Each structure stands twice: as C-alpha cells, then as structure tokens.
C-alpha cells in the first residue's frame, strides 16, 4: 500500500462527498468522532436561526409554533430510523446516564421475582455506577459482573436484566445483539443495550432483534455537539407496562392540566422528564439529519476498510515499538474504532495530538482511534500512521510536555 493507493481509494469512495458536510480544522486528522463528533456545516446556521427567529422573535410562542414541545419525539423518531426502531419508540432527552437509570428501573420492575442485573466489569463505568445507584435505592436487586466472554453462559433463572454496551468503549469488540437478546429472553430476562459506540456507525436492528430497552449518546457518531441530548428506546410491549421513576411533568399525560398527581403519558412519552434543551436538540437534529442522508451499509463497509487499513499499516510501518492490537481483527466482531495497548500510551497519544492527529487515551494503556467514515479519508489513515511512526521512531513522545495528564483524557 502507498499513499497514492489511499488517494485513489478516496477518489472512488461513494461517501467522499460527505466530508463537505462537516467543518474540520486545517491540519487536523480527526480520529475521535467516537468521543465527540465534529461540527456539521449546517449546525451553525440552524442554531443562529433558532436563536434569532424561534427564540428571539417567537419567544414563548415557539413551544407550539416552532414545534419545540415535540422536539424530543421528532428527533427521537429520526434516531429510530438509524437504529432499526419503529416510530414512537425513541425519545431524545437527558444524558445517557440518566436515560439508563430510567430504562433500567423499568426493566428491573418488570422482573420482580428475580434478583440480578447482569453485566461485565469492562462496561462503561457510568453504566455500572448507575446500576449500583439504582440497586442501592430500589433494593431487592444486585449487580453481578462476569467476564465479557461469559455473559451469555451466566444468564440464569435469577437474571432480571442483562445490561451491556453493544460495542465496548475501550476494545471496540461488539456483542451479537440478536444472539444475546435471544439468550436472555430464553431465560426469561430482559436486555438493556447501550448503543453509545454503535448508533450512527453501523446498521442496527433493535426491532428485528426484539430488544427490550436501549440508550445511546447524541454527541458521538450522531454529531450532536458537546453534551448533546442522548436517546432512549423502549419496545412497544413495555411502554405501558411501567411508569419510570423520574416522573417529571413533561412525562405526564396532561402537563398543562397541572394536576397534583402523576399520570404517565401514553407510550414512550412518559420517559421525558423535564423541559427539553431546545438549542441542544436543534443541534442534535442537524447531526441526525446529516447521518440520515447516507446509507449506513456504505458507512459500515468504509469503516471496516479504514480500520483494516489502519491496523495493517500500524503493524507493518510501526513494528518493533511494542504496540499490541487490542481490538478484534475480524471486521464483523468490532465497532468503528481500533485500539492498541502500550504502557506509554498516554504520552504517545499526546505527541500525536501535537502533530494534529487526534485520537484518545483510555486508562490504563489504550491508544484509541475512531474512524467515522463520513469525513475520515483513506489518505488520513496513511498520514496518521506516518505521524505515529515518526512519534515512535523519534522518541518524541518522551518529551516532558506530553507527560502531564489533563483532566479529560
Ligand atoms: C458506553 C458509554 N455509555 C455512556 C457514556 C456517557 O454517557 P453520558 O455522559 O451521556 O451520561 C459514554 C461516554 O463516553 C459511553 O462511552
């Protein structure tokens, strides 16, 4: 493979035009869209219009006239199309952590006779922390952690809920959503999926997999902006079966009746809690609209090709520096990111960032690179690996400036 080969692949790329839909700074190769997606070109103008017209001119009238009150449902229905869910099953609200609390509470309540919430220790910490907090509060349930490979075998008659992140945030390996959901249902358990690292990066089929509940992030592959609202999914069969504990007024059947008692809204609407952040939802909607413009099968195919190329180039051009592939080699077993482990991963990532190649570091030793096919090119993969080769060969990462850990890694 040569740099020219990479340029030729870009010229033939059916997603090549998608890059123009994003604002990307000169001199930056962005391999971190799995942490914070870049700015879509349409977001600034859209937010300016929402601010000037809907907020500035429309004022409070915009709750009705500009459809603000429906935004969680409208954006939720668009996200549903990306994750294989039917209209009326997704709302865009709150953070992933808060949404997990709501759907996990529902799933636990729907399995009263069983005592375990089953997960694995490598799950994203907020998922484990939320489960801990919920089980402490609710009583009668406990969190049980088993190794990633042993999750399916550990599902038993006492499992109330299997709670998993679909694509692992560190290693990038993915669970087979259909198979795990089937195994859980066969044992009488429910499943909660965290789609933070898969929604927008690959085709998902929540309805086809018969998933029960799911949550996911708006600021990663959906390019909704820093702290964008997250989303949650509730299968139609569970929507009326339980009313989630964060029973705020906008999840009430008639919020503007101002009744003293709570009556849940029909359907997934009861999972809305308080006033939705309209500016953030407007930004998220642009990101989701951008993702909906492109075929997710093409996105997935290119993501697999980008990662294959990156792994191949790192292993051939950066050999001898102790980097160990920590992501499955088979494309269908991983998400849209790749990790290499190295004890000096932190300064190495910082030295790369100083050269304009932005990936991230995940403790204790992971160099993580995300490949978002709407704007990452094959030539970016080549150039990123050349930068890594230079950082390793020159020992530049040993510089003092790269040793101090910032608050956000
Ligand atoms: C798998 C997973 N779940 C949840 C979160 C965080 O969710 P939030 O900060 O929206 O609560 C992240 C953040 O990176 C994540 O990777």
mmCIF file of C-alpha atoms and ligand atoms in Angstrom:
data_model
loop_
_atom_site.group_PDB
_atom_site.id
_atom_site.type_symbol
_atom_site.label_atom_id
_atom_site.label_comp_id
_atom_site.label_asym_id
_atom_site.label_seq_id
_atom_site.Cartn_x
_atom_site.Cartn_y
_atom_site.Cartn_z
ATOM 1 C CA UNK A 1 0.000 0.000 0.000
ATOM 2 C CA UNK A 2 1.232 3.504 -0.820
ATOM 3 C CA UNK A 3 -0.108 6.986 -0.132
ATOM 4 C CA UNK A 4 -1.132 7.142 -3.791
ATOM 5 C CA UNK A 5 -3.207 3.963 -3.347
ATOM 6 C CA UNK A 6 -5.014 5.696 -0.489
ATOM 7 C CA UNK A 7 -5.700 8.777 -2.604
ATOM 8 C CA UNK A 8 -7.092 6.515 -5.335
ATOM 9 C CA UNK A 9 -9.432 4.831 -2.850
ATOM 10 C CA UNK A 10 -10.666 8.243 -1.739
ATOM 11 C CA UNK A 11 -11.332 9.262 -5.326
ATOM 12 C CA UNK A 12 -13.525 6.164 -5.758
ATOM 13 C CA UNK A 13 -15.249 6.447 -2.358
ATOM 14 C CA UNK A 14 -19.065 6.656 -2.639
ATOM 15 C CA UNK A 15 -19.084 8.586 0.675
ATOM 16 C CA UNK A 16 -16.387 11.021 -0.488
ATOM 17 C CA UNK A 17 -18.805 13.946 -0.782
ATOM 18 C CA UNK A 18 -19.971 13.553 2.828
ATOM 19 C CA UNK A 19 -16.834 15.237 4.207
ATOM 20 C CA UNK A 20 -18.048 18.605 2.898
ATOM 21 C CA UNK A 21 -20.960 18.360 5.326
ATOM 22 C CA UNK A 22 -18.556 18.971 8.224
ATOM 23 C CA UNK A 23 -16.355 21.803 9.438
ATOM 24 C CA UNK A 24 -12.917 20.300 10.008
ATOM 25 C CA UNK A 25 -9.925 22.428 11.006
ATOM 26 C CA UNK A 26 -6.944 22.609 8.627
ATOM 27 C CA UNK A 27 -4.090 20.345 9.562
ATOM 28 C CA UNK A 28 -6.150 18.042 11.772
ATOM 29 C CA UNK A 29 -6.828 14.357 11.233
ATOM 30 C CA UNK A 30 -9.783 13.667 13.451
ATOM 31 C CA UNK A 31 -9.889 10.116 14.790
ATOM 32 C CA UNK A 32 -12.068 10.954 17.770
ATOM 33 C CA UNK A 33 -15.595 11.156 16.353
ATOM 34 C CA UNK A 34 -16.399 8.242 18.656
ATOM 35 C CA UNK A 35 -15.853 10.616 21.610
ATOM 36 C CA UNK A 36 -17.083 13.936 20.223
ATOM 37 C CA UNK A 37 -18.314 14.153 16.645
ATOM 38 C CA UNK A 38 -17.200 17.221 14.643
ATOM 39 C CA UNK A 39 -19.359 20.205 13.777
ATOM 40 C CA UNK A 40 -21.741 19.683 10.851
ATOM 41 C CA UNK A 41 -21.612 22.639 8.463
ATOM 42 C CA UNK A 42 -25.371 23.156 8.779
ATOM 43 C CA UNK A 43 -25.391 23.370 12.599
ATOM 44 C CA UNK A 44 -24.195 26.971 12.981
ATOM 45 C CA UNK A 45 -26.747 28.467 10.541
ATOM 46 C CA UNK A 46 -29.544 26.334 12.002
ATOM 47 C CA UNK A 47 -28.742 27.364 15.581
ATOM 48 C CA UNK A 48 -28.458 31.002 14.530
ATOM 49 C CA UNK A 49 -31.952 30.767 13.015
ATOM 50 C CA UNK A 50 -33.422 29.014 16.050
ATOM 51 C CA UNK A 51 -31.911 31.655 18.307
ATOM 52 C CA UNK A 52 -32.879 34.691 16.215
ATOM 53 C CA UNK A 53 -36.280 33.599 14.940
ATOM 54 C CA UNK A 54 -37.713 30.947 17.222
ATOM 55 C CA UNK A 55 -36.329 32.272 20.494
ATOM 56 C CA UNK A 56 -35.715 35.958 19.658
ATOM 57 C CA UNK A 57 -38.900 36.638 17.724
ATOM 58 C CA UNK A 58 -41.190 33.779 18.607
ATOM 59 C CA UNK A 59 -40.410 33.816 22.318
ATOM 60 C CA UNK A 60 -42.638 31.511 24.331
ATOM 61 C CA UNK A 61 -44.990 31.099 21.369
ATOM 62 C CA UNK A 62 -42.364 28.849 19.783
ATOM 63 C CA UNK A 63 -43.203 25.982 22.142
ATOM 64 C CA UNK A 64 -46.231 25.490 19.876
ATOM 65 C CA UNK A 65 -45.467 27.446 16.700
ATOM 66 C CA UNK A 66 -41.943 26.064 16.178
ATOM 67 C CA UNK A 67 -42.759 22.606 17.500
ATOM 68 C CA UNK A 68 -40.388 22.850 20.462
ATOM 69 C CA UNK A 69 -42.639 20.722 22.645
ATOM 70 C CA UNK A 70 -42.488 17.839 20.150
ATOM 71 C CA UNK A 71 -38.710 18.019 19.632
ATOM 72 C CA UNK A 72 -37.806 15.006 21.833
ATOM 73 C CA UNK A 73 -40.255 12.871 19.838
ATOM 74 C CA UNK A 74 -39.415 14.332 16.446
ATOM 75 C CA UNK A 75 -35.661 13.862 16.913
ATOM 76 C CA UNK A 76 -36.304 10.505 18.591
ATOM 77 C CA UNK A 77 -38.223 9.255 15.558
ATOM 78 C CA UNK A 78 -35.323 10.269 13.315
ATOM 79 C CA UNK A 79 -32.834 8.434 15.548
ATOM 80 C CA UNK A 80 -35.187 5.433 15.432
ATOM 81 C CA UNK A 81 -34.523 5.186 11.688
ATOM 82 C CA UNK A 82 -30.788 4.871 12.396
ATOM 83 C CA UNK A 83 -31.163 2.099 14.950
ATOM 84 C CA UNK A 84 -33.824 -0.082 13.367
ATOM 85 C CA UNK A 85 -36.635 1.013 15.652
ATOM 86 C CA UNK A 86 -40.239 1.912 14.850
ATOM 87 C CA UNK A 87 -41.667 5.439 15.159
ATOM 88 C CA UNK A 88 -42.910 6.129 18.667
ATOM 89 C CA UNK A 89 -40.273 4.031 20.423
ATOM 90 C CA UNK A 90 -37.430 6.550 20.882
ATOM 91 C CA UNK A 91 -37.148 9.930 22.598
ATOM 92 C CA UNK A 92 -34.143 12.278 22.556
ATOM 93 C CA UNK A 93 -33.771 13.516 26.132
ATOM 94 C CA UNK A 94 -31.382 13.878 29.057
ATOM 95 C CA UNK A 95 -27.968 12.211 29.186
ATOM 96 C CA UNK A 96 -27.168 8.577 28.524
ATOM 97 C CA UNK A 97 -26.588 8.066 32.246
ATOM 98 C CA UNK A 98 -29.987 9.484 33.221
ATOM 99 C CA UNK A 99 -31.715 7.530 30.472
ATOM 100 C CA UNK A 100 -30.052 4.356 31.649
ATOM 101 C CA UNK A 101 -31.412 4.957 35.124
ATOM 102 C CA UNK A 102 -34.927 5.269 33.728
ATOM 103 C CA UNK A 103 -34.905 2.212 31.473
ATOM 104 C CA UNK A 104 -33.004 0.042 33.943
ATOM 105 C CA UNK A 105 -35.549 0.918 36.615
ATOM 106 C CA UNK A 106 -38.289 -0.125 34.207
ATOM 107 C CA UNK A 107 -36.567 -3.374 33.255
ATOM 108 C CA UNK A 108 -35.948 -4.275 36.925
ATOM 109 C CA UNK A 109 -39.555 -3.555 37.845
ATOM 110 C CA UNK A 110 -40.760 -5.790 35.032
ATOM 111 C CA UNK A 111 -38.883 -8.760 36.525
ATOM 112 C CA UNK A 112 -39.852 -8.525 40.217
ATOM 113 C CA UNK A 113 -39.135 -12.132 41.195
ATOM 114 C CA UNK A 114 -35.519 -12.093 40.016
ATOM 115 C CA UNK A 115 -32.580 -10.507 41.787
ATOM 116 C CA UNK A 116 -29.657 -9.924 39.414
ATOM 117 C CA UNK A 117 -28.697 -7.226 36.966
ATOM 118 C CA UNK A 118 -26.009 -8.939 34.914
ATOM 119 C CA UNK A 119 -23.177 -7.008 33.265
ATOM 120 C CA UNK A 120 -19.436 -7.215 32.714
ATOM 121 C CA UNK A 121 -16.642 -5.328 34.518
ATOM 122 C CA UNK A 122 -15.378 -3.646 31.329
ATOM 123 C CA UNK A 123 -18.736 -1.994 30.691
ATOM 124 C CA UNK A 124 -18.542 1.799 30.580
ATOM 125 C CA UNK A 125 -18.214 2.993 34.194
ATOM 126 C CA UNK A 126 -21.308 5.200 34.146
ATOM 127 C CA UNK A 127 -23.408 2.150 33.292
ATOM 128 C CA UNK A 128 -22.028 0.253 36.275
ATOM 129 C CA UNK A 129 -22.293 3.278 38.569
ATOM 130 C CA UNK A 130 -25.910 3.906 37.589
ATOM 131 C CA UNK A 131 -26.764 0.258 38.145
ATOM 132 C CA UNK A 132 -25.087 0.411 41.562
ATOM 133 C CA UNK A 133 -27.028 3.524 42.478
ATOM 134 C CA UNK A 134 -30.313 2.130 41.287
ATOM 135 C CA UNK A 135 -29.941 -1.217 43.044
ATOM 136 C CA UNK A 136 -28.973 0.597 46.261
ATOM 137 C CA UNK A 137 -32.052 2.780 46.014
ATOM 138 C CA UNK A 138 -34.566 0.207 44.886
ATOM 139 C CA UNK A 139 -33.422 -2.803 46.932
ATOM 140 C CA UNK A 140 -34.132 -6.404 46.013
ATOM 141 C CA UNK A 141 -31.677 -6.386 43.101
ATOM 142 C CA UNK A 142 -27.911 -6.680 42.946
ATOM 143 C CA UNK A 143 -25.383 -6.034 40.225
ATOM 144 C CA UNK A 144 -23.450 -9.127 39.136
ATOM 145 C CA UNK A 145 -20.381 -8.813 36.908
ATOM 146 C CA UNK A 146 -18.911 -11.649 34.869
ATOM 147 C CA UNK A 147 -16.229 -11.592 32.188
ATOM 148 C CA UNK A 148 -17.229 -10.388 28.721
ATOM 149 C CA UNK A 149 -16.964 -13.891 27.209
ATOM 150 C CA UNK A 150 -19.020 -15.443 29.985
ATOM 151 C CA UNK A 151 -22.042 -13.170 29.938
ATOM 152 C CA UNK A 152 -24.306 -15.417 27.880
ATOM 153 C CA UNK A 153 -23.460 -18.534 29.896
ATOM 154 C CA UNK A 154 -24.125 -16.642 33.147
ATOM 155 C CA UNK A 155 -27.728 -15.738 32.283
ATOM 156 C CA UNK A 156 -29.952 -17.850 34.516
ATOM 157 C CA UNK A 157 -33.362 -18.038 36.148
ATOM 158 C CA UNK A 158 -32.382 -15.340 38.651
ATOM 159 C CA UNK A 159 -31.304 -12.835 35.979
ATOM 160 C CA UNK A 160 -33.742 -9.963 35.815
ATOM 161 C CA UNK A 161 -31.839 -7.772 33.355
ATOM 162 C CA UNK A 162 -28.783 -8.171 31.149
ATOM 163 C CA UNK A 163 -27.219 -4.706 30.824
ATOM 164 C CA UNK A 164 -24.496 -4.363 28.200
ATOM 165 C CA UNK A 165 -22.752 -1.864 25.984
ATOM 166 C CA UNK A 166 -23.098 -3.139 22.425
ATOM 167 C CA UNK A 167 -19.617 -2.046 21.279
ATOM 168 C CA UNK A 168 -17.012 -1.891 24.031
ATOM 169 C CA UNK A 169 -15.745 1.669 24.544
ATOM 170 C CA UNK A 170 -12.178 0.522 25.045
ATOM 171 C CA UNK A 171 -11.514 -2.570 22.927
ATOM 172 C CA UNK A 172 -14.137 -1.901 20.269
ATOM 173 C CA UNK A 173 -15.332 -5.513 20.297
ATOM 174 C CA UNK A 174 -19.029 -5.973 19.860
ATOM 175 C CA UNK A 175 -21.693 -8.290 21.230
ATOM 176 C CA UNK A 176 -24.017 -10.083 18.823
ATOM 177 C CA UNK A 177 -27.156 -8.167 19.739
ATOM 178 C CA UNK A 178 -29.561 -10.733 18.297
ATOM 179 C CA UNK A 179 -27.913 -13.750 19.908
ATOM 180 C CA UNK A 180 -27.509 -12.182 23.365
ATOM 181 C CA UNK A 181 -31.070 -10.853 23.349
ATOM 182 C CA UNK A 182 -32.395 -14.284 22.365
ATOM 183 C CA UNK A 183 -30.395 -15.996 25.109
ATOM 184 C CA UNK A 184 -31.718 -13.528 27.683
ATOM 185 C CA UNK A 185 -35.316 -13.938 26.536
ATOM 186 C CA UNK A 186 -34.992 -17.738 26.520
ATOM 187 C CA UNK A 187 -34.071 -17.474 30.199
ATOM 188 C CA UNK A 188 -36.920 -15.045 30.912
ATOM 189 C CA UNK A 189 -34.649 -11.994 31.356
ATOM 190 C CA UNK A 190 -34.780 -8.569 29.689
ATOM 191 C CA UNK A 191 -31.925 -6.728 27.982
ATOM 192 C CA UNK A 192 -30.818 -3.102 28.151
ATOM 193 C CA UNK A 193 -28.363 -2.122 25.397
ATOM 194 C CA UNK A 194 -26.067 0.905 25.487
ATOM 195 C CA UNK A 195 -25.543 1.953 21.866
ATOM 196 C CA UNK A 196 -23.091 4.816 22.568
ATOM 197 C CA UNK A 197 -20.430 3.337 20.270
ATOM 198 C CA UNK A 198 -22.664 1.863 17.613
ATOM 199 C CA UNK A 199 -25.562 4.241 16.846
ATOM 200 C CA UNK A 200 -24.724 6.072 13.628
ATOM 201 C CA UNK A 201 -21.671 3.904 12.905
ATOM 202 C CA UNK A 202 -23.443 0.802 11.701
ATOM 203 C CA UNK A 203 -26.854 -0.513 10.832
ATOM 204 C CA UNK A 204 -28.713 -1.650 13.938
ATOM 205 C CA UNK A 205 -31.956 -3.556 14.101
ATOM 206 C CA UNK A 206 -33.481 -3.124 17.548
ATOM 207 C CA UNK A 207 -36.926 -4.191 16.374
ATOM 208 C CA UNK A 208 -35.613 -7.202 14.447
ATOM 209 C CA UNK A 209 -33.511 -8.279 17.446
ATOM 210 C CA UNK A 210 -36.569 -7.943 19.684
ATOM 211 C CA UNK A 211 -34.575 -5.661 22.013
ATOM 212 C CA UNK A 212 -36.336 -4.505 25.178
ATOM 213 C CA UNK A 213 -34.633 -1.230 26.071
ATOM 214 C CA UNK A 214 -31.703 0.809 24.779
ATOM 215 C CA UNK A 215 -29.897 4.083 25.414
ATOM 216 C CA UNK A 216 -27.263 5.968 23.437
ATOM 217 C CA UNK A 217 -25.266 9.168 23.032
ATOM 218 C CA UNK A 218 -26.004 12.156 20.812
ATOM 219 C CA UNK A 219 -22.508 13.630 20.787
ATOM 220 C CA UNK A 220 -20.506 10.769 19.268
ATOM 221 C CA UNK A 221 -21.423 9.383 15.822
ATOM 222 C CA UNK A 222 -24.626 11.447 15.741
ATOM 223 C CA UNK A 223 -22.543 14.645 15.759
ATOM 224 C CA UNK A 224 -24.969 16.499 18.025
ATOM 225 C CA UNK A 225 -22.329 18.631 19.775
ATOM 226 C CA UNK A 226 -20.716 18.603 23.229
ATOM 227 C CA UNK A 227 -23.182 17.381 25.831
ATOM 228 C CA UNK A 228 -25.860 16.773 23.189
ATOM 229 C CA UNK A 229 -29.066 15.156 24.448
ATOM 230 C CA UNK A 230 -28.947 11.371 24.499
ATOM 231 C CA UNK A 231 -31.741 8.993 23.475
ATOM 232 C CA UNK A 232 -33.601 6.009 24.832
ATOM 233 C CA UNK A 233 -35.611 3.223 23.254
ATOM 234 C CA UNK A 234 -38.476 1.279 24.809
ATOM 235 C CA UNK A 235 -40.033 -1.652 22.944
ATOM 236 C CA UNK A 236 -43.765 -1.078 22.353
ATOM 237 C CA UNK A 237 -44.677 -4.055 24.538
ATOM 238 C CA UNK A 238 -43.106 -2.471 27.630
ATOM 239 C CA UNK A 239 -44.176 1.126 27.150
ATOM 240 C CA UNK A 240 -47.471 0.913 29.021
ATOM 241 C CA UNK A 241 -46.307 -1.740 31.467
ATOM 242 C CA UNK A 242 -44.420 0.548 33.806
ATOM 243 C CA UNK A 243 -44.038 4.207 34.554
ATOM 244 C CA UNK A 244 -40.401 5.158 35.122
ATOM 245 C CA UNK A 245 -39.388 6.764 38.422
ATOM 246 C CA UNK A 246 -38.208 10.178 37.126
ATOM 247 C CA UNK A 247 -41.852 11.106 36.785
ATOM 248 C CA UNK A 248 -41.471 14.714 35.761
ATOM 249 C CA UNK A 249 -44.211 16.957 34.480
ATOM 250 C CA UNK A 250 -43.351 16.628 30.785
ATOM 251 C CA UNK A 251 -43.802 12.867 31.030
ATOM 252 C CA UNK A 252 -47.293 13.454 32.423
ATOM 253 C CA UNK A 253 -50.369 12.629 30.335
ATOM 254 C CA UNK A 254 -51.561 16.247 30.563
ATOM 255 C CA UNK A 255 -48.703 18.529 31.704
ATOM 256 C CA UNK A 256 -50.679 21.706 31.232
ATOM 257 C CA UNK A 257 -53.608 20.471 33.298
ATOM 258 C CA UNK A 258 -51.259 20.970 36.295
ATOM 259 C CA UNK A 259 -52.855 18.135 38.232
ATOM 260 C CA UNK A 260 -51.399 17.393 41.665
ATOM 261 C CA UNK A 261 -50.973 13.680 40.931
ATOM 262 C CA UNK A 262 -48.818 11.968 38.316
ATOM 263 C CA UNK A 263 -50.459 10.183 35.406
ATOM 264 C CA UNK A 264 -47.926 8.869 32.892
ATOM 265 C CA UNK A 265 -48.160 9.973 29.279
ATOM 266 C CA UNK A 266 -49.043 7.197 26.880
ATOM 267 C CA UNK A 267 -46.191 5.388 25.151
ATOM 268 C CA UNK A 268 -42.552 6.398 25.244
ATOM 269 C CA UNK A 269 -43.568 9.985 26.138
ATOM 270 C CA UNK A 270 -43.543 9.046 29.818
ATOM 271 C CA UNK A 271 -39.738 8.804 29.591
ATOM 272 C CA UNK A 272 -39.479 12.571 29.060
ATOM 273 C CA UNK A 273 -38.853 14.194 32.432
ATOM 274 C CA UNK A 274 -38.311 17.976 32.454
ATOM 275 C CA UNK A 275 -38.100 20.797 29.910
ATOM 276 C CA UNK A 276 -36.040 19.711 26.894
ATOM 277 C CA UNK A 277 -32.933 21.758 25.929
ATOM 278 C CA UNK A 278 -34.196 23.204 22.653
ATOM 279 C CA UNK A 279 -30.923 24.665 21.369
ATOM 280 C CA UNK A 280 -29.111 21.404 22.002
ATOM 281 C CA UNK A 281 -31.903 19.417 20.393
ATOM 282 C CA UNK A 282 -31.749 21.674 17.338
ATOM 283 C CA UNK A 283 -28.023 20.950 17.012
ATOM 284 C CA UNK A 284 -28.600 17.231 17.520
ATOM 285 C CA UNK A 285 -31.317 17.219 14.865
ATOM 286 C CA UNK A 286 -28.862 18.609 12.299
ATOM 287 C CA UNK A 287 -26.363 15.887 13.188
ATOM 288 C CA UNK A 288 -29.002 13.179 12.889
ATOM 289 C CA UNK A 289 -30.304 14.613 9.593
ATOM 290 C CA UNK A 290 -26.736 14.540 8.280
ATOM 291 C CA UNK A 291 -26.353 10.880 9.258
ATOM 292 C CA UNK A 292 -29.716 10.023 7.683
ATOM 293 C CA UNK A 293 -28.514 11.362 4.328
ATOM 294 C CA UNK A 294 -26.075 8.472 3.886
ATOM 295 C CA UNK A 295 -26.510 4.729 3.594
ATOM 296 C CA UNK A 296 -25.466 3.016 6.827
ATOM 297 C CA UNK A 297 -24.379 -0.112 4.933
ATOM 298 C CA UNK A 298 -21.877 2.022 2.988
ATOM 299 C CA UNK A 299 -20.819 3.708 6.241
ATOM 300 C CA UNK A 300 -20.167 0.341 7.863
ATOM 301 C CA UNK A 301 -18.285 -1.036 4.860
ATOM 302 C CA UNK A 302 -16.000 2.001 4.709
ATOM 303 C CA UNK A 303 -15.435 1.978 8.470
ATOM 304 C CA UNK A 304 -14.321 -1.648 8.281
ATOM 305 C CA UNK A 305 -11.995 -0.845 5.371
ATOM 306 C CA UNK A 306 -10.495 2.173 7.195
ATOM 307 C CA UNK A 307 -9.813 0.144 10.334
ATOM 308 C CA UNK A 308 -8.372 -2.782 8.340
ATOM 309 C CA UNK A 309 -6.022 -0.372 6.590
ATOM 310 C CA UNK A 310 -5.002 1.323 9.844
ATOM 311 C CA UNK A 311 -4.232 -1.998 11.560
ATOM 312 C CA UNK A 312 -2.275 -3.218 8.545
ATOM 313 C CA UNK A 313 -0.216 -0.010 8.311
ATOM 314 C CA UNK A 314 0.482 0.224 12.057
ATOM 315 C CA UNK A 315 1.589 -3.388 12.169
ATOM 316 C CA UNK A 316 3.868 -3.033 9.155
ATOM 317 C CA UNK A 317 5.151 0.545 9.475
ATOM 318 C CA UNK A 318 5.274 0.890 13.275
ATOM 319 C CA UNK A 319 6.595 -2.585 14.107
ATOM 320 C CA UNK A 320 9.130 -3.018 16.892
ATOM 321 C CA UNK A 321 7.731 -0.400 19.273
ATOM 322 C CA UNK A 322 5.636 -2.716 21.421
ATOM 323 C CA UNK A 323 2.169 -1.716 20.257
ATOM 324 C CA UNK A 324 -0.298 -4.573 20.752
ATOM 325 C CA UNK A 325 -3.592 -4.739 18.881
ATOM 326 C CA UNK A 326 -6.374 -4.773 21.499
ATOM 327 C CA UNK A 327 -9.343 -4.951 19.104
ATOM 328 C CA UNK A 328 -10.667 -7.991 17.221
ATOM 329 C CA UNK A 329 -9.028 -8.393 13.845
ATOM 330 C CA UNK A 330 -12.223 -9.661 12.205
ATOM 331 C CA UNK A 331 -14.188 -6.659 10.998
ATOM 332 C CA UNK A 332 -17.608 -8.059 11.884
ATOM 333 C CA UNK A 333 -16.615 -8.552 15.533
ATOM 334 C CA UNK A 334 -15.743 -4.917 16.202
ATOM 335 C CA UNK A 335 -17.235 -1.445 16.017
ATOM 336 C CA UNK A 336 -15.795 1.586 14.225
ATOM 337 C CA UNK A 337 -12.717 2.096 16.373
ATOM 338 C CA UNK A 338 -9.421 0.379 16.969
ATOM 339 C CA UNK A 339 -7.176 0.230 19.998
ATOM 340 C CA UNK A 340 -3.561 -0.533 20.546
ATOM 341 C CA UNK A 341 -2.184 -1.149 24.017
ATOM 342 C CA UNK A 342 1.143 0.267 25.189
ATOM 343 C CA UNK A 343 2.269 1.148 28.732
ATOM 344 C CA UNK A 344 3.289 4.621 27.477
ATOM 345 C CA UNK A 345 0.046 5.134 25.608
ATOM 346 C CA UNK A 346 -0.763 8.450 27.263
ATOM 347 C CA UNK A 347 2.309 10.463 26.149
ATOM 348 C CA UNK A 348 2.210 8.768 22.746
ATOM 349 C CA UNK A 349 -1.352 9.990 22.157
ATOM 350 C CA UNK A 350 -0.400 13.475 23.364
ATOM 351 C CA UNK A 351 2.558 13.599 20.968
ATOM 352 C CA UNK A 352 0.217 12.585 18.135
ATOM 353 C CA UNK A 353 -2.282 15.279 19.094
ATOM 354 C CA UNK A 354 0.563 17.809 18.960
ATOM 355 C CA UNK A 355 1.051 16.716 15.326
ATOM 356 C CA UNK A 356 -2.642 17.230 14.557
ATOM 357 C CA UNK A 357 -3.679 13.576 14.749
ATOM 358 C CA UNK A 358 -6.418 13.493 17.347
ATOM 359 C CA UNK A 359 -7.198 10.162 18.959
ATOM 360 C CA UNK A 360 -7.602 9.475 22.623
ATOM 361 C CA UNK A 361 -6.172 7.567 25.521
ATOM 362 C CA UNK A 362 -8.167 5.300 27.787
ATOM 363 C CA UNK A 363 -6.624 4.151 31.049
ATOM 364 C CA UNK A 364 -4.683 2.106 31.787
ATOM 365 C CA UNK A 365 -2.801 1.671 28.499
ATOM 366 C CA UNK A 366 -5.052 2.097 25.460
ATOM 367 C CA UNK A 367 -4.410 4.290 22.422
ATOM 368 C CA UNK A 368 -7.864 4.563 20.827
ATOM 369 C CA UNK A 369 -8.661 5.724 17.311
ATOM 370 C CA UNK A 370 -12.181 6.159 15.957
ATOM 371 C CA UNK A 371 -12.972 6.073 12.254
ATOM 372 C CA UNK A 372 -16.087 7.973 11.264
ATOM 373 C CA UNK A 373 -16.484 7.243 7.536
ATOM 374 C CA UNK A 374 -18.414 10.415 6.711
ATOM 375 C CA UNK A 375 -15.272 12.530 6.994
ATOM 376 C CA UNK A 376 -12.229 10.317 7.559
ATOM 377 C CA UNK A 377 -10.397 9.545 4.305
ATOM 378 C CA UNK A 378 -8.075 6.696 3.409
ATOM 379 C CA UNK A 379 -5.275 9.213 2.994
ATOM 380 C CA UNK A 380 -5.925 10.376 6.557
ATOM 381 C CA UNK A 381 -5.248 6.819 7.700
ATOM 382 C CA UNK A 382 -1.951 6.846 5.828
ATOM 383 C CA UNK A 383 -0.920 10.230 7.213
ATOM 384 C CA UNK A 384 -1.983 9.332 10.764
ATOM 385 C CA UNK A 385 0.149 6.183 10.693
ATOM 386 C CA UNK A 386 3.098 8.166 9.317
ATOM 387 C CA UNK A 387 2.722 10.592 12.225
ATOM 388 C CA UNK A 388 2.616 7.684 14.663
ATOM 389 C CA UNK A 389 5.679 6.134 13.028
ATOM 390 C CA UNK A 390 7.536 9.402 13.405
ATOM 391 C CA UNK A 391 6.471 9.846 17.042
ATOM 392 C CA UNK A 392 7.681 6.337 17.865
ATOM 393 C CA UNK A 393 10.876 6.346 15.807
ATOM 394 C CA UNK A 394 11.996 9.771 17.037
ATOM 395 C CA UNK A 395 11.002 9.109 20.638
ATOM 396 C CA UNK A 396 9.240 12.497 20.564
ATOM 397 C CA UNK A 397 6.586 11.157 22.938
ATOM 398 C CA UNK A 398 9.188 11.166 25.741
ATOM 399 C CA UNK A 399 9.077 14.972 25.806
ATOM 400 C CA UNK A 400 8.137 16.492 29.161
ATOM 401 C CA UNK A 401 5.162 18.339 27.673
ATOM 402 C CA UNK A 402 3.369 15.057 26.981
ATOM 403 C CA UNK A 403 3.710 13.515 30.424
ATOM 404 C CA UNK A 404 1.199 15.512 32.464
ATOM 405 C CA UNK A 405 -2.328 14.181 32.384
ATOM 406 C CA UNK A 406 -5.109 16.681 31.757
ATOM 407 C CA UNK A 407 -8.496 16.372 33.472
ATOM 408 C CA UNK A 408 -10.104 14.939 30.327
ATOM 409 C CA UNK A 409 -8.075 12.289 28.574
HETATM 410 C C1 LIG B 1 -20.745 3.358 26.511
HETATM 411 C C2 LIG B 1 -20.998 4.702 27.073
HETATM 412 N N1 LIG B 1 -22.114 4.937 27.802
HETATM 413 C C3 LIG B 1 -22.365 6.158 28.324
HETATM 414 C C4 LIG B 1 -21.486 7.202 28.154
HETATM 415 C C5 LIG B 1 -21.685 8.544 28.813
HETATM 416 O O1 LIG B 1 -22.955 8.962 28.838
HETATM 417 P P1 LIG B 1 -23.395 10.426 29.325
HETATM 418 O O2 LIG B 1 -22.178 11.226 29.621
HETATM 419 O O3 LIG B 1 -24.207 10.961 28.186
HETATM 420 O O4 LIG B 1 -24.234 10.191 30.520
HETATM 421 C C6 LIG B 1 -20.340 7.013 27.397
HETATM 422 C C7 LIG B 1 -19.398 8.145 27.199
HETATM 423 O O5 LIG B 1 -18.379 8.067 26.598
HETATM 424 C C8 LIG B 1 -20.077 5.734 26.855
HETATM 425 O O6 LIG B 1 -18.957 5.513 26.167
#
